[in-house]
Amino acid sequence: ANSTTGGEIWRSNDGTAWVQANTDGFGDSANTDISALKVFDGQIYAATTKVSGGDILRSNDGTTWTAVLLNGFGDPGNYVIEDLEVFNSKIYASTWNSTNGSEIWSSTNGSVWDSVDLNGFGNPDNIRIQDLQVFNGYLYACTSNNISGGEVWRSDDGNSWAQVASGGFGDNTNTNLQSLCPFGDYIYASTGQSAGGEMWRFYRAYLDPLITGNVYDAKTGELIDSPIVSIYQEGKDEAIKTSNTNPYRVNVDDGIFYFRVEKEGYIFPSNTVAAKTNGDHGELFAATGDEMSIDFYMDPGYPLELKKTASKKNAVIGDIITFNISIKNLSSTKWTNSVVIHDMLTNGFKFVDNSTYIDETKSFEPVIQDRDLQFQVNDIPGYTTINLSYQVRVGVGMVPGKYTTKAYAWNSIRDWRLSNDTSCKIIIQSDPIFERGTVIGKVFEDLNGNGKQDKDEDGVEGIGIFMENGCYAITDKNGKYHIASILPGTHSLKVKGNYNFSTENPKVIDVTEGLPVKVNFGLLNRNEYASSEDKFFIVALGEGISRNFTKKGNIEMIEKNDKYDIMSNVDGKFALYLKGKVKGKYLVTASIDTDRRKDKFGESEYKTKLLKNLDPDKYYPVYGDASESGYDADNTQDMLYLMVEWNDSYIRWGTFNTDIPLYNRTFHGGSVKYSSVGKTDFGIPKTEVNAFAAQIF
């Protein structure tokens, strides 16, 4: 102490030669005492005594000092900063305050300080904390109390404190507990009183078991920053102690316990590092009073693995889609009341009330915020998989195209991510009833040649009507037919057979979405030509638009993927269907349609396995006929479909299913099947070859 010029700090590198390391009182003579020194985070800290409130200063080199706290934490009553101590990655400071009682403050960086206790542990008579000391995982503090005698307090986390000695160790004349010192298995306390000071000690065997250790990244071996290490009693789901430092330290009573370690982006326990110590993989272990060390390893990654699927890949307006999210727990940790599944619902999808199930049990409805469905999942046992399902309806505002929905898991307690992103694609298709057209009609024998079916003129059964895109219908016994789900636009229909007609054949029509088009065909002298057969049957359609313009005036606006050049804009389509035999042996079926290249969204209309292949389980309009329809020559993802058949062999280009083992799925590309004419005694071809080159459909 130097009440004239201020307190001083001296230093020596050999213990004999000393030099002053600060200016007197750090330039303020009111700093009469340097009451404490402590090293924290690579810097040396000094605490002072000052009438207007003690200061705390620090230095990187031991000679140049900077104030980090002035005037007793803003209270002149804290005129002495009594002691400094480091515990659980923080620096602590205690004060002497005769007005309100002693105080304890802490800081993680030495610059910003938080209050820990402000009134002598609830007793203003505890006016002074002369010493702070760390022993066996606890931070200890000893007080001066002129009324009932000094006290000893301790904390295992630096925030919550418990009294462990009171009344001056049973003698209230021990008013000042002046110093604490760990030595061996004991912590010692010294007292001050008029009859003579005393020394007391406390044996650590009487303390709760201390468990310490480190938490490592199993891949890199490096320490993980600020993991949450929690310890639980056997059979309990509520942690009794938690640490967020690394290394961690917890004190517990004797008993059976298990650990749980958490950190965003990590899985506990490690599935790649084998168990080394009992308890390090979350299993039960016994704590019996001895100090223990248990290290933990965590694998990088998320502890939950999500996979989202849908009940159907293709849907139309009004459809109900069931989404399922499989939630796989990759760890032994049981997740209880902390997992929320966030599912971002695509615009146009409408959640169906009361449709939420976990496995086969009805569950809580989600909280819906904007498009975010938030499902609370109560229990996910370790190393198990559960399934969350719910339903949506395809709204009327959705337009055809591809839509992606995404889901992930979130820890609602820790406020961090628990899983991967999982997504599911749904293709919204044109509704074949409202967004496609239908051709209906009749083929009849026109006896009077007036182009209309009169009362005594019958329909003709078994007549084939073909379109330029390869779709066809075969009339029923009344001559009626229909071809459903036709793309809007211009099309050509042609009756197969060498007949004379009282009506146009082929017939060019315009199809409007949602509306039927009626096309009747009248046959003249049907019986005269009934035996005649087309050797090669062809239906073709071509149309185009050309717009010329100059550079004068406003330039015509274009859209992405428009076809244009400098002087003209040309667009159109060409379609052709043919069927017939070549050399009397090879049956050729082919179609070309440029409209198959792109739809109005820039995607292949035929990547969705053709809307023309109608779902037999759905309701579609009934047209009062029993005609047969087919789309084989339209079964392709690009402009071309080709099938060449002979005997039991064929060559094909288009979309097809294959029954080859391990490849039983739908493809698009080329396929070949060759079966020899020669047969075994069992009627099986002696040689058979199946091959294909295709992309998965």
XYZ file of C-alpha atoms in Angstrom:
697
model
C 0.000 0.000 0.000
C 1.132 3.522 -0.731
C -1.345 6.155 0.385
C 0.864 8.960 -0.901
C 1.600 8.150 -4.556
C -0.435 4.983 -5.117
C 0.097 1.217 -5.063
C 2.996 -0.376 -6.893
C 3.729 -3.652 -8.719
C 7.249 -5.042 -8.818
C 8.606 -7.985 -10.762
C 11.718 -10.163 -10.919
C 12.964 -12.917 -13.200
C 15.290 -14.424 -10.569
C 13.602 -13.528 -7.297
C 16.430 -11.244 -6.157
C 16.537 -8.330 -8.574
C 13.219 -6.449 -8.679
C 11.999 -3.633 -10.912
C 8.751 -1.661 -10.767
C 6.226 -2.825 -13.419
C 3.743 0.037 -13.237
C 3.542 3.728 -12.612
C 2.533 4.610 -9.054
C -1.197 3.871 -8.641
C -1.368 3.325 -12.405
C -1.210 7.110 -12.687
C -3.897 7.652 -10.032
C -2.657 8.130 -6.462
C -6.172 7.216 -5.224
C -5.346 3.602 -6.115
C -3.608 3.125 -2.775
C -3.422 -0.691 -2.778
C -2.891 -3.414 -5.379
C -5.128 -5.993 -3.708
C -4.955 -8.932 -6.174
C -3.094 -10.246 -9.239
C -4.254 -13.023 -11.585
C -3.409 -14.363 -15.052
C -6.405 -14.972 -17.351
C -6.456 -15.744 -21.051
C -2.807 -14.789 -21.571
C -2.952 -11.456 -19.743
C -2.151 -10.378 -16.171
C -4.899 -8.613 -14.231
C -4.494 -6.301 -11.218
C -7.192 -5.192 -8.752
C -6.960 -2.030 -6.651
C -8.331 -0.271 -3.560
C -9.747 3.212 -4.177
C -12.133 5.413 -2.182
C -14.349 6.019 -5.206
C -14.447 2.280 -5.997
C -11.669 -0.160 -6.889
C -10.321 -0.555 -10.433
C -9.265 -3.581 -12.500
C -6.447 -3.205 -15.017
C -4.674 -5.683 -17.304
C -1.494 -5.983 -19.327
C -0.219 -8.046 -22.241
C 3.455 -7.504 -21.402
C 3.385 -6.839 -17.649
C 4.396 -3.170 -17.908
C 1.787 -1.456 -20.088
C -1.551 -1.398 -18.268
C -5.091 -0.678 -19.474
C -8.127 -0.171 -17.236
C -10.990 -2.601 -17.941
C -13.106 -1.608 -14.933
C -13.329 1.673 -12.998
C -14.917 2.736 -9.722
C -16.088 -0.522 -8.149
C -18.455 -1.789 -10.848
C -20.236 1.560 -10.693
C -20.686 1.434 -6.894
C -18.237 3.483 -4.757
C -19.167 1.151 -1.886
C -17.000 -1.500 -3.596
C -13.893 0.440 -2.642
C -11.762 -2.708 -2.501
C -11.576 -5.316 -5.266
C -10.442 -8.008 -2.842
C -9.508 -10.982 -5.026
C -9.387 -12.366 -8.558
C -9.789 -16.048 -9.568
C -10.256 -18.072 -12.759
C -12.935 -20.799 -12.907
C -14.781 -22.498 -15.782
C -13.188 -20.235 -18.432
C -14.198 -17.036 -16.617
C -12.394 -14.558 -14.382
C -14.110 -13.731 -11.079
C -13.685 -10.681 -8.821
C -14.826 -10.243 -5.179
C -15.316 -6.961 -3.313
C -15.434 -5.345 0.125
C -18.677 -3.432 0.539
C -19.611 -2.368 4.089
C -22.933 -0.846 2.992
C -24.745 -3.524 1.002
C -22.580 -6.584 1.538
C -19.810 -8.129 -0.515
C -20.197 -8.759 -4.238
C -18.922 -11.243 -6.846
C -18.629 -10.407 -10.547
C -17.513 -12.520 -13.536
C -16.371 -11.989 -17.111
C -15.658 -14.245 -20.085
C -13.331 -11.717 -21.753
C -12.182 -9.394 -18.942
C -13.914 -6.413 -20.515
C -17.627 -7.002 -19.942
C -18.569 -7.977 -16.378
C -21.745 -9.640 -15.079
C -22.963 -9.662 -11.497
C -22.997 -13.068 -9.756
C -23.905 -12.085 -6.165
C -24.593 -8.517 -4.943
C -25.408 -8.606 -1.216
C -23.130 -10.904 0.747
C -24.892 -14.145 -0.297
C -28.164 -12.676 0.978
C -26.622 -11.381 4.223
C -25.328 -7.768 4.137
C -23.276 -8.553 7.256
C -20.978 -10.576 4.964
C -19.186 -7.360 4.063
C -16.034 -8.757 2.577
C -14.849 -11.692 0.437
C -11.129 -11.747 1.014
C -10.299 -14.865 -0.964
C -11.600 -16.895 -3.902
C -10.137 -20.366 -4.476
C -10.759 -23.386 -6.762
C -10.786 -26.831 -5.164
C -12.048 -30.164 -6.500
C -14.325 -28.675 -9.146
C -15.800 -25.945 -6.982
C -15.183 -22.214 -6.650
C -14.892 -21.313 -2.937
C -15.369 -17.887 -1.290
C -14.674 -16.907 2.353
C -16.337 -13.919 3.985
C -15.816 -11.497 6.854
C -18.832 -11.119 9.144
C -18.477 -9.043 12.335
C -21.842 -10.180 13.705
C -22.070 -13.962 13.382
C -18.594 -14.900 12.204
C -17.079 -15.542 8.804
C -18.597 -18.028 6.355
C -17.435 -20.323 3.492
C -19.485 -20.669 0.333
C -18.951 -22.688 -2.853
C -20.354 -23.136 -6.369
C -19.900 -25.805 -9.037
C -20.938 -23.494 -11.883
C -19.948 -20.029 -10.618
C -23.573 -18.886 -10.449
C -25.417 -20.935 -7.818
C -23.816 -20.888 -4.354
C -24.199 -23.056 -1.243
C -22.918 -22.388 2.268
C -20.492 -25.046 3.576
C -19.199 -23.369 6.790
C -20.882 -20.775 9.020
C -20.473 -18.851 12.272
C -16.695 -18.715 12.166
C -16.505 -22.545 12.336
C -18.695 -22.437 15.456
C -16.942 -19.396 16.994
C -18.455 -16.054 16.035
C -15.287 -14.296 17.156
C -13.674 -15.734 14.015
C -15.047 -12.695 12.217
C -12.572 -12.653 9.347
C -11.983 -15.706 7.146
C -8.900 -14.343 5.491
C -7.487 -16.972 3.155
C -8.192 -20.305 1.463
C -5.572 -22.741 0.201
C -5.876 -26.232 -1.384
C -3.195 -28.659 -0.266
C -3.248 -32.410 -0.888
C -6.693 -33.788 -0.249
C -7.752 -30.788 1.857
C -8.717 -27.167 1.461
C -7.447 -24.948 4.316
C -9.048 -21.795 5.715
C -7.390 -19.252 8.018
C -9.223 -16.923 10.411
C -8.550 -13.668 12.218
C -9.769 -12.797 15.736
C -8.640 -10.934 18.839
C -7.819 -14.147 20.713
C -5.628 -15.412 17.896
C -6.122 -16.681 14.389
C -7.154 -20.272 13.629
C -6.569 -22.747 10.786
C -9.302 -25.069 9.540
C -9.337 -27.663 6.813
C -11.899 -29.687 4.876
C -11.186 -33.221 3.562
C -12.200 -33.669 -0.080
C -13.485 -37.211 0.545
C -16.453 -35.474 2.116
C -17.160 -33.748 -1.205
C -19.401 -34.946 -4.011
C -17.638 -36.985 -6.729
C -15.971 -34.783 -9.353
C -16.151 -35.938 -12.971
C -14.033 -34.178 -15.567
C -13.043 -34.809 -19.167
C -12.776 -33.544 -22.725
C -15.089 -33.716 -25.729
C -13.355 -34.515 -29.028
C -14.236 -34.483 -32.711
C -13.983 -38.175 -33.638
C -12.751 -37.340 -37.133
C -10.097 -34.690 -36.391
C -9.286 -35.441 -32.756
C -9.648 -31.748 -31.924
C -11.547 -30.354 -28.952
C -15.117 -29.322 -29.784
C -15.966 -25.751 -28.854
C -18.563 -25.337 -26.074
C -20.348 -28.700 -26.130
C -23.264 -29.192 -23.759
C -22.437 -32.046 -21.377
C -25.356 -33.121 -19.174
C -25.451 -35.812 -16.515
C -28.629 -37.684 -15.579
C -29.581 -40.018 -12.763
C -30.519 -43.548 -13.769
C -34.096 -43.665 -15.050
C -34.490 -39.875 -15.176
C -34.955 -37.608 -18.202
C -34.059 -34.320 -16.495
C -30.378 -33.360 -16.215
C -29.076 -32.767 -12.693
C -25.912 -30.937 -13.812
C -24.870 -29.364 -17.114
C -21.575 -27.952 -18.345
C -20.885 -26.018 -21.539
C -17.105 -25.819 -21.224
C -14.444 -28.049 -22.724
C -12.925 -29.588 -20.673
C -16.118 -30.073 -18.689
C -16.471 -30.682 -14.943
C -19.517 -31.712 -12.891
C -20.048 -32.660 -9.254
C -22.693 -35.194 -8.260
C -23.736 -37.267 -5.261
C -22.809 -40.937 -5.229
C -25.068 -42.928 -7.537
C -25.716 -44.406 -10.964
C -25.673 -41.923 -13.849
C -25.466 -41.505 -17.620
C -24.185 -38.690 -19.824
C -25.649 -36.956 -22.826
C -23.467 -34.685 -24.981
C -24.912 -32.209 -27.478
C -23.454 -29.939 -30.126
C -25.023 -28.729 -33.357
C -23.690 -30.711 -36.299
C -22.469 -33.660 -34.182
C -23.709 -37.131 -33.246
C -23.293 -38.611 -29.762
C -22.152 -41.190 -29.006
C -19.571 -41.763 -31.717
C -20.243 -44.670 -34.046
C -16.614 -44.648 -35.237
C -14.650 -44.532 -31.958
C -14.994 -47.545 -29.688
C -15.781 -47.205 -25.990
C -12.699 -46.535 -23.855
C -14.177 -45.739 -20.443
C -17.375 -46.868 -18.794
C -19.949 -44.145 -19.448
C -18.293 -42.530 -22.495
C -20.975 -43.792 -24.910
C -23.944 -42.727 -22.818
C -24.277 -45.986 -20.902
C -24.849 -46.198 -17.130
C -21.881 -45.909 -14.763
C -21.334 -45.595 -11.007
C -19.890 -42.523 -9.212
C -18.611 -43.466 -5.753
C -16.785 -40.407 -4.413
C -13.480 -40.734 -6.236
C -12.501 -38.203 -8.871
C -13.255 -39.572 -12.351
C -12.157 -38.686 -15.869
C -14.425 -39.548 -18.819
C -13.656 -38.289 -22.329
C -16.281 -38.218 -25.083
C -16.046 -38.461 -28.874
C -18.639 -37.094 -31.285
C -19.023 -37.848 -34.999
C -19.536 -34.914 -37.372
C -23.045 -35.036 -38.811
C -26.659 -34.721 -37.763
C -28.141 -37.195 -35.252
C -31.390 -37.545 -37.216
C -31.700 -38.680 -40.838
C -34.860 -37.663 -42.699
C -36.281 -39.028 -45.948
C -39.463 -37.607 -47.462
C -41.628 -39.523 -49.932
C -45.048 -39.039 -51.490
C -47.902 -41.412 -52.235
C -47.816 -40.348 -55.868
C -45.312 -38.675 -58.154
C -47.882 -37.190 -60.525
C -51.075 -35.417 -59.500
C -53.790 -33.137 -60.840
C -55.883 -30.414 -59.230
C -58.096 -31.804 -56.470
C -55.896 -34.829 -55.766
C -54.994 -35.824 -52.200
C -51.273 -36.520 -51.681
C -49.957 -38.309 -48.585
C -46.441 -37.256 -47.591
C -44.360 -39.505 -45.352
C -41.225 -38.378 -43.513
C -39.076 -41.196 -42.208
C -37.101 -40.036 -39.123
C -34.112 -42.252 -38.321
C -32.258 -41.726 -35.037
C -28.561 -42.400 -35.705
C -27.596 -42.211 -32.026
C -28.456 -43.860 -28.719
C -29.906 -40.563 -27.472
C -33.637 -40.595 -26.810
C -35.125 -37.358 -28.089
C -37.993 -36.242 -25.863
C -40.222 -33.216 -26.522
C -37.473 -31.314 -28.309
C -37.788 -32.309 -31.983
C -39.825 -30.192 -34.390
C -40.118 -31.198 -38.052
C -40.315 -28.152 -40.311
C -41.931 -28.884 -43.671
C -42.108 -26.050 -46.186
C -45.436 -26.484 -47.961
C -45.432 -25.503 -51.633
C -47.792 -22.702 -52.626
C -51.040 -24.248 -53.831
C -50.911 -27.299 -51.569
C -53.563 -27.200 -48.826
C -52.991 -29.090 -45.575
C -55.776 -31.575 -44.820
C -56.980 -31.187 -41.233
C -56.727 -34.178 -38.890
C -54.455 -36.079 -41.268
C -51.290 -36.206 -39.119
C -50.037 -39.584 -37.931
C -46.838 -40.784 -36.267
C -46.432 -44.401 -37.295
C -50.048 -45.576 -37.062
C -51.120 -43.317 -34.203
C -52.982 -40.060 -34.745
C -50.815 -37.133 -33.693
C -51.018 -33.426 -32.927
C -51.841 -31.053 -35.737
C -48.919 -28.895 -36.869
C -48.426 -25.245 -36.078
C -48.670 -23.459 -39.439
C -46.720 -20.223 -39.954
C -47.049 -18.944 -43.504
C -46.120 -22.094 -45.484
C -44.084 -23.687 -42.682
C -45.726 -26.755 -41.156
C -44.200 -27.393 -37.714
C -44.822 -30.899 -36.369
C -43.934 -31.609 -32.715
C -42.451 -35.106 -32.324
C -42.498 -36.162 -28.686
C -40.349 -39.294 -28.484
C -37.693 -40.767 -30.751
C -35.884 -43.638 -28.974
C -32.226 -44.284 -29.748
C -31.368 -46.163 -32.945
C -35.002 -46.353 -34.090
C -36.986 -45.063 -37.053
C -40.425 -43.491 -36.835
C -42.686 -42.222 -39.620
C -44.553 -38.923 -39.714
C -47.306 -38.682 -42.331
C -49.837 -36.074 -43.335
C -51.980 -35.159 -46.345
C -52.345 -32.186 -48.653
C -54.817 -31.338 -51.375
C -53.690 -29.937 -54.728
C -55.314 -26.479 -54.916
C -57.074 -25.012 -57.918
C -54.411 -22.317 -58.308
C -51.587 -24.712 -59.170
C -50.370 -24.796 -62.743
C -48.763 -27.837 -64.372
C -45.064 -28.205 -63.599
C -42.570 -29.633 -61.117
C -42.793 -28.727 -57.432
C -40.343 -29.518 -54.635
C -41.201 -29.674 -50.937
C -38.438 -29.670 -48.292
C -38.330 -30.777 -44.652
C -35.775 -30.801 -41.830
C -35.641 -31.401 -38.051
C -34.950 -28.680 -35.478
C -34.060 -28.822 -31.789
C -36.629 -26.509 -30.206
C -34.796 -26.434 -26.847
C -31.241 -25.802 -28.102
C -32.453 -23.849 -31.163
C -30.289 -25.675 -33.679
C -30.609 -28.069 -36.605
C -30.860 -31.821 -36.011
C -31.063 -33.313 -39.499
C -30.338 -33.154 -43.190
C -32.661 -31.453 -45.661
C -34.953 -33.924 -47.374
C -37.003 -33.070 -50.435
C -39.715 -34.640 -52.526
C -40.706 -33.721 -56.083
C -44.290 -33.710 -57.282
C -45.305 -33.213 -60.907
C -48.628 -31.433 -61.301
C -50.111 -32.500 -64.611
C -52.792 -31.105 -66.796
C -56.171 -32.448 -65.778
C -57.330 -34.739 -68.593
C -60.918 -33.669 -68.012
C -60.550 -29.890 -67.862
C -57.229 -29.160 -69.595
C -57.341 -31.696 -72.424
C -59.857 -32.285 -75.137
C -61.776 -35.345 -76.307
C -62.746 -36.551 -79.767
C -66.065 -38.382 -79.966
C -68.017 -39.637 -82.919
C -69.379 -42.477 -85.007
C -68.557 -44.363 -88.180
C -71.768 -45.231 -90.057
C -72.833 -46.631 -93.406
C -74.136 -43.658 -95.402
C -76.621 -45.341 -97.730
C -77.869 -42.148 -99.376
C -74.516 -40.361 -99.399
C -75.780 -37.171 -97.718
C -72.948 -37.117 -95.114
C -75.402 -37.525 -92.217
C -76.575 -40.595 -90.350
C -80.206 -41.147 -91.072
C -82.612 -43.309 -89.140
C -82.088 -46.469 -91.139
C -78.261 -46.152 -91.404
C -76.342 -48.324 -88.940
C -73.015 -47.763 -87.254
C -70.091 -49.874 -88.401
C -68.175 -51.992 -85.867
C -64.427 -52.589 -85.854
C -63.323 -49.522 -87.830
C -59.998 -47.960 -86.831
C -59.677 -44.170 -86.502
C -56.099 -42.958 -86.159
C -54.510 -39.625 -85.289
C -51.252 -38.172 -86.515
C -49.669 -38.640 -83.063
C -50.327 -42.399 -83.027
C -53.454 -42.433 -80.849
C -56.326 -44.516 -82.160
C -59.791 -45.919 -81.459
C -61.679 -48.976 -82.720
C -65.438 -48.510 -83.031
C -67.882 -50.538 -80.966
C -70.859 -52.521 -82.291
C -72.806 -49.279 -82.807
C -69.962 -47.616 -84.658
C -69.230 -45.263 -81.759
C -65.727 -44.251 -80.621
C -63.871 -41.722 -78.504
C -60.244 -40.713 -77.945
C -59.714 -38.963 -74.611
C -57.080 -36.594 -73.241
C -55.972 -34.945 -76.462
C -53.609 -31.981 -76.263
C -55.319 -28.757 -77.353
C -54.407 -27.679 -80.875
C -54.766 -28.842 -84.463
C -55.007 -32.581 -85.149
C -55.759 -34.927 -88.019
C -58.020 -38.014 -87.903
C -58.139 -40.721 -90.546
C -60.142 -43.915 -90.917
C -58.029 -46.932 -91.734
C -59.206 -48.990 -94.666
C -59.737 -48.627 -98.392
C -63.226 -47.139 -98.170
C -65.096 -44.428 -100.014
C -66.489 -41.656 -97.809
C -69.357 -39.222 -97.855
C -67.470 -37.113 -95.308
C -63.949 -35.771 -95.147
C -61.261 -38.381 -94.561
C -58.782 -37.480 -93.236
C -60.399 -34.788 -91.126
C -58.453 -31.823 -89.634
C -59.877 -30.591 -86.337
C -59.126 -28.015 -83.619
C -59.236 -29.359 -80.074
C -60.046 -26.961 -77.218
C -59.136 -27.774 -73.636
C -62.013 -29.136 -71.579
C -64.337 -29.542 -74.568
C -65.306 -32.494 -76.784
C -65.057 -32.416 -80.587
C -67.500 -34.531 -82.582
C -66.255 -36.146 -85.802
C -68.447 -38.622 -87.713
C -67.352 -40.591 -90.744
C -69.811 -41.823 -93.392
C -68.864 -44.919 -95.453
C -70.143 -45.421 -98.971
C -70.650 -48.911 -100.412
C -68.981 -50.460 -97.380
C -69.431 -54.100 -98.423
C -67.885 -53.489 -101.823
C -64.553 -52.505 -100.226
C -64.665 -54.542 -97.033
C -62.024 -56.991 -98.164
C -59.647 -54.290 -99.282
C -56.747 -53.479 -96.990
C -54.234 -50.619 -96.926
C -50.717 -51.945 -97.506
C -49.288 -48.897 -95.809
C -51.420 -46.626 -93.640
C -50.310 -43.002 -93.038
C -51.804 -40.069 -91.139
C -49.882 -36.785 -91.343
C -50.341 -33.184 -90.271
C -48.193 -30.147 -90.886
C -48.809 -26.510 -90.024
C -46.635 -23.435 -89.674
C -46.615 -19.695 -89.065
C -44.068 -17.258 -90.475
C -43.909 -13.600 -89.449
C -41.567 -11.242 -91.301
C -40.519 -7.895 -89.880
C -38.023 -5.115 -90.529
C -35.820 -3.162 -88.181
C -38.097 -0.114 -88.409
C -40.293 0.738 -85.445
C -40.570 -1.364 -82.287
C -38.813 -4.723 -82.230
C -41.117 -7.669 -81.556
C -40.786 -8.924 -77.981
C -39.527 -12.475 -77.589
C -39.555 -14.983 -74.759
C -36.953 -17.532 -73.689
C -36.720 -20.468 -76.137
C -38.645 -18.614 -78.892
C -37.501 -19.577 -82.403
C -36.409 -16.508 -84.338
C -33.761 -15.025 -86.572
C -32.888 -11.501 -87.649
C -35.531 -11.129 -90.350
C -38.275 -13.624 -89.501
C -40.055 -15.603 -86.810
C -41.187 -19.092 -87.809
C -42.938 -21.706 -85.699
C -45.066 -24.743 -86.353
C -45.468 -28.496 -86.000
C -45.230 -31.662 -88.022
C -46.759 -34.997 -87.051
C -47.005 -38.319 -88.821
C -48.255 -41.795 -87.995
C -47.707 -44.803 -90.218
C -48.268 -48.521 -90.025
C -47.740 -51.244 -92.578
C -45.701 -54.207 -93.737
C -42.405 -54.027 -95.557
C -41.527 -56.939 -97.868
C -44.542 -58.748 -96.517
C -42.651 -59.619 -93.334
C -41.745 -56.607 -91.223
C -44.608 -54.795 -89.507
C -43.570 -51.160 -89.002
C -45.366 -48.833 -86.572
C -43.965 -45.306 -86.285
C -44.913 -41.806 -85.279
C -43.173 -38.441 -85.402
C -44.568 -35.422 -83.554
C -42.600 -32.202 -83.055
C -45.055 -31.147 -80.309
C -43.532 -33.823 -78.101
C -40.296 -31.847 -77.807
C -41.382 -29.244 -75.261
C -44.504 -28.228 -73.482
C -45.320 -24.643 -72.511
C -43.115 -24.954 -69.416
C -40.061 -25.973 -71.430
C -40.239 -29.528 -70.131
C -40.964 -32.662 -72.120
C -44.678 -33.328 -71.888
C -43.928 -37.023 -72.194
C -41.560 -37.374 -69.252
C -44.603 -38.042 -67.098
C -45.580 -41.250 -68.916
C -48.260 -39.584 -70.981
C -51.452 -38.276 -69.533
C -53.187 -40.237 -72.252
C -52.570 -43.410 -70.279
C -55.498 -42.667 -68.013
C -55.677 -43.944 -64.446
C -58.410 -46.627 -64.432
C -59.092 -45.990 -60.734
C -60.191 -42.398 -61.393
C -63.496 -41.108 -62.709
C -63.512 -39.950 -66.312
C -66.452 -38.990 -68.510
C -68.350 -41.860 -70.055
C -69.244 -41.294 -73.696
C -71.814 -44.056 -74.112
C -69.635 -46.314 -76.237
C -67.580 -49.457 -75.769
C -64.862 -48.539 -78.223
C -61.260 -49.581 -77.813
C -58.545 -46.914 -77.699
C -54.773 -47.061 -77.632
C -51.683 -44.896 -77.476
C -48.843 -47.277 -78.251
C -47.288 -45.211 -81.037
C -47.385 -42.151 -78.776
C -45.511 -43.887 -75.971
C -42.247 -41.968 -76.176
C -40.449 -39.083 -74.503
C -39.210 -37.430 -77.684
C -40.379 -36.787 -81.232
C -39.927 -40.354 -82.523
C -41.612 -43.673 -81.842
C -40.630 -46.702 -83.925
C -41.486 -50.402 -83.688
C -40.390 -52.985 -86.274
C -41.788 -56.479 -85.615
C -41.230 -59.849 -87.304
C -42.126 -63.311 -86.026
C -41.593 -63.050 -82.248
C -38.823 -60.444 -82.527
C -38.793 -56.662 -82.601
C -36.715 -53.477 -82.615
C -38.202 -50.521 -80.745
C -37.443 -46.866 -79.942
C -39.657 -45.226 -77.321
C -40.800 -45.713 -73.750
C -41.031 -49.310 -72.575
C -41.043 -51.654 -69.617
C -38.521 -54.459 -69.404
C -38.842 -57.711 -67.504
C -35.116 -58.333 -67.434
C -34.186 -59.305 -63.821
C -32.912 -56.328 -61.764
C -34.188 -53.924 -64.457
C -37.945 -54.273 -64.099
C -38.841 -50.617 -64.551
C -39.825 -48.044 -67.180
C -37.161 -46.722 -69.582
C -36.882 -44.506 -72.619
C -34.514 -45.434 -75.441
C -33.910 -48.386 -77.718
C -34.682 -52.052 -77.094
C -34.207 -55.232 -79.110
C -35.692 -58.683 -78.720
C -34.703 -61.577 -80.923
C -36.373 -64.988 -80.669
C -35.320 -67.768 -83.013
C -37.956 -69.478 -85.127
C -36.666 -72.857 -84.017
C -38.217 -74.131 -80.807
C -37.281 -76.717 -78.208
C -39.506 -79.695 -77.379
C -41.104 -77.501 -74.731
C -41.989 -74.774 -77.218
C -39.306 -72.381 -75.996
C -37.163 -70.530 -78.573
C -33.754 -72.122 -78.907
C -32.178 -68.670 -78.931
C -33.513 -65.526 -77.280
C -31.735 -62.187 -76.829
C -33.009 -59.108 -74.952
C -31.019 -55.872 -74.931
C -31.670 -52.187 -74.384
C -29.887 -48.850 -74.167
C -31.960 -46.294 -72.316
C -32.323 -43.733 -69.584
C -34.351 -44.469 -66.463
C -37.877 -43.136 -66.809
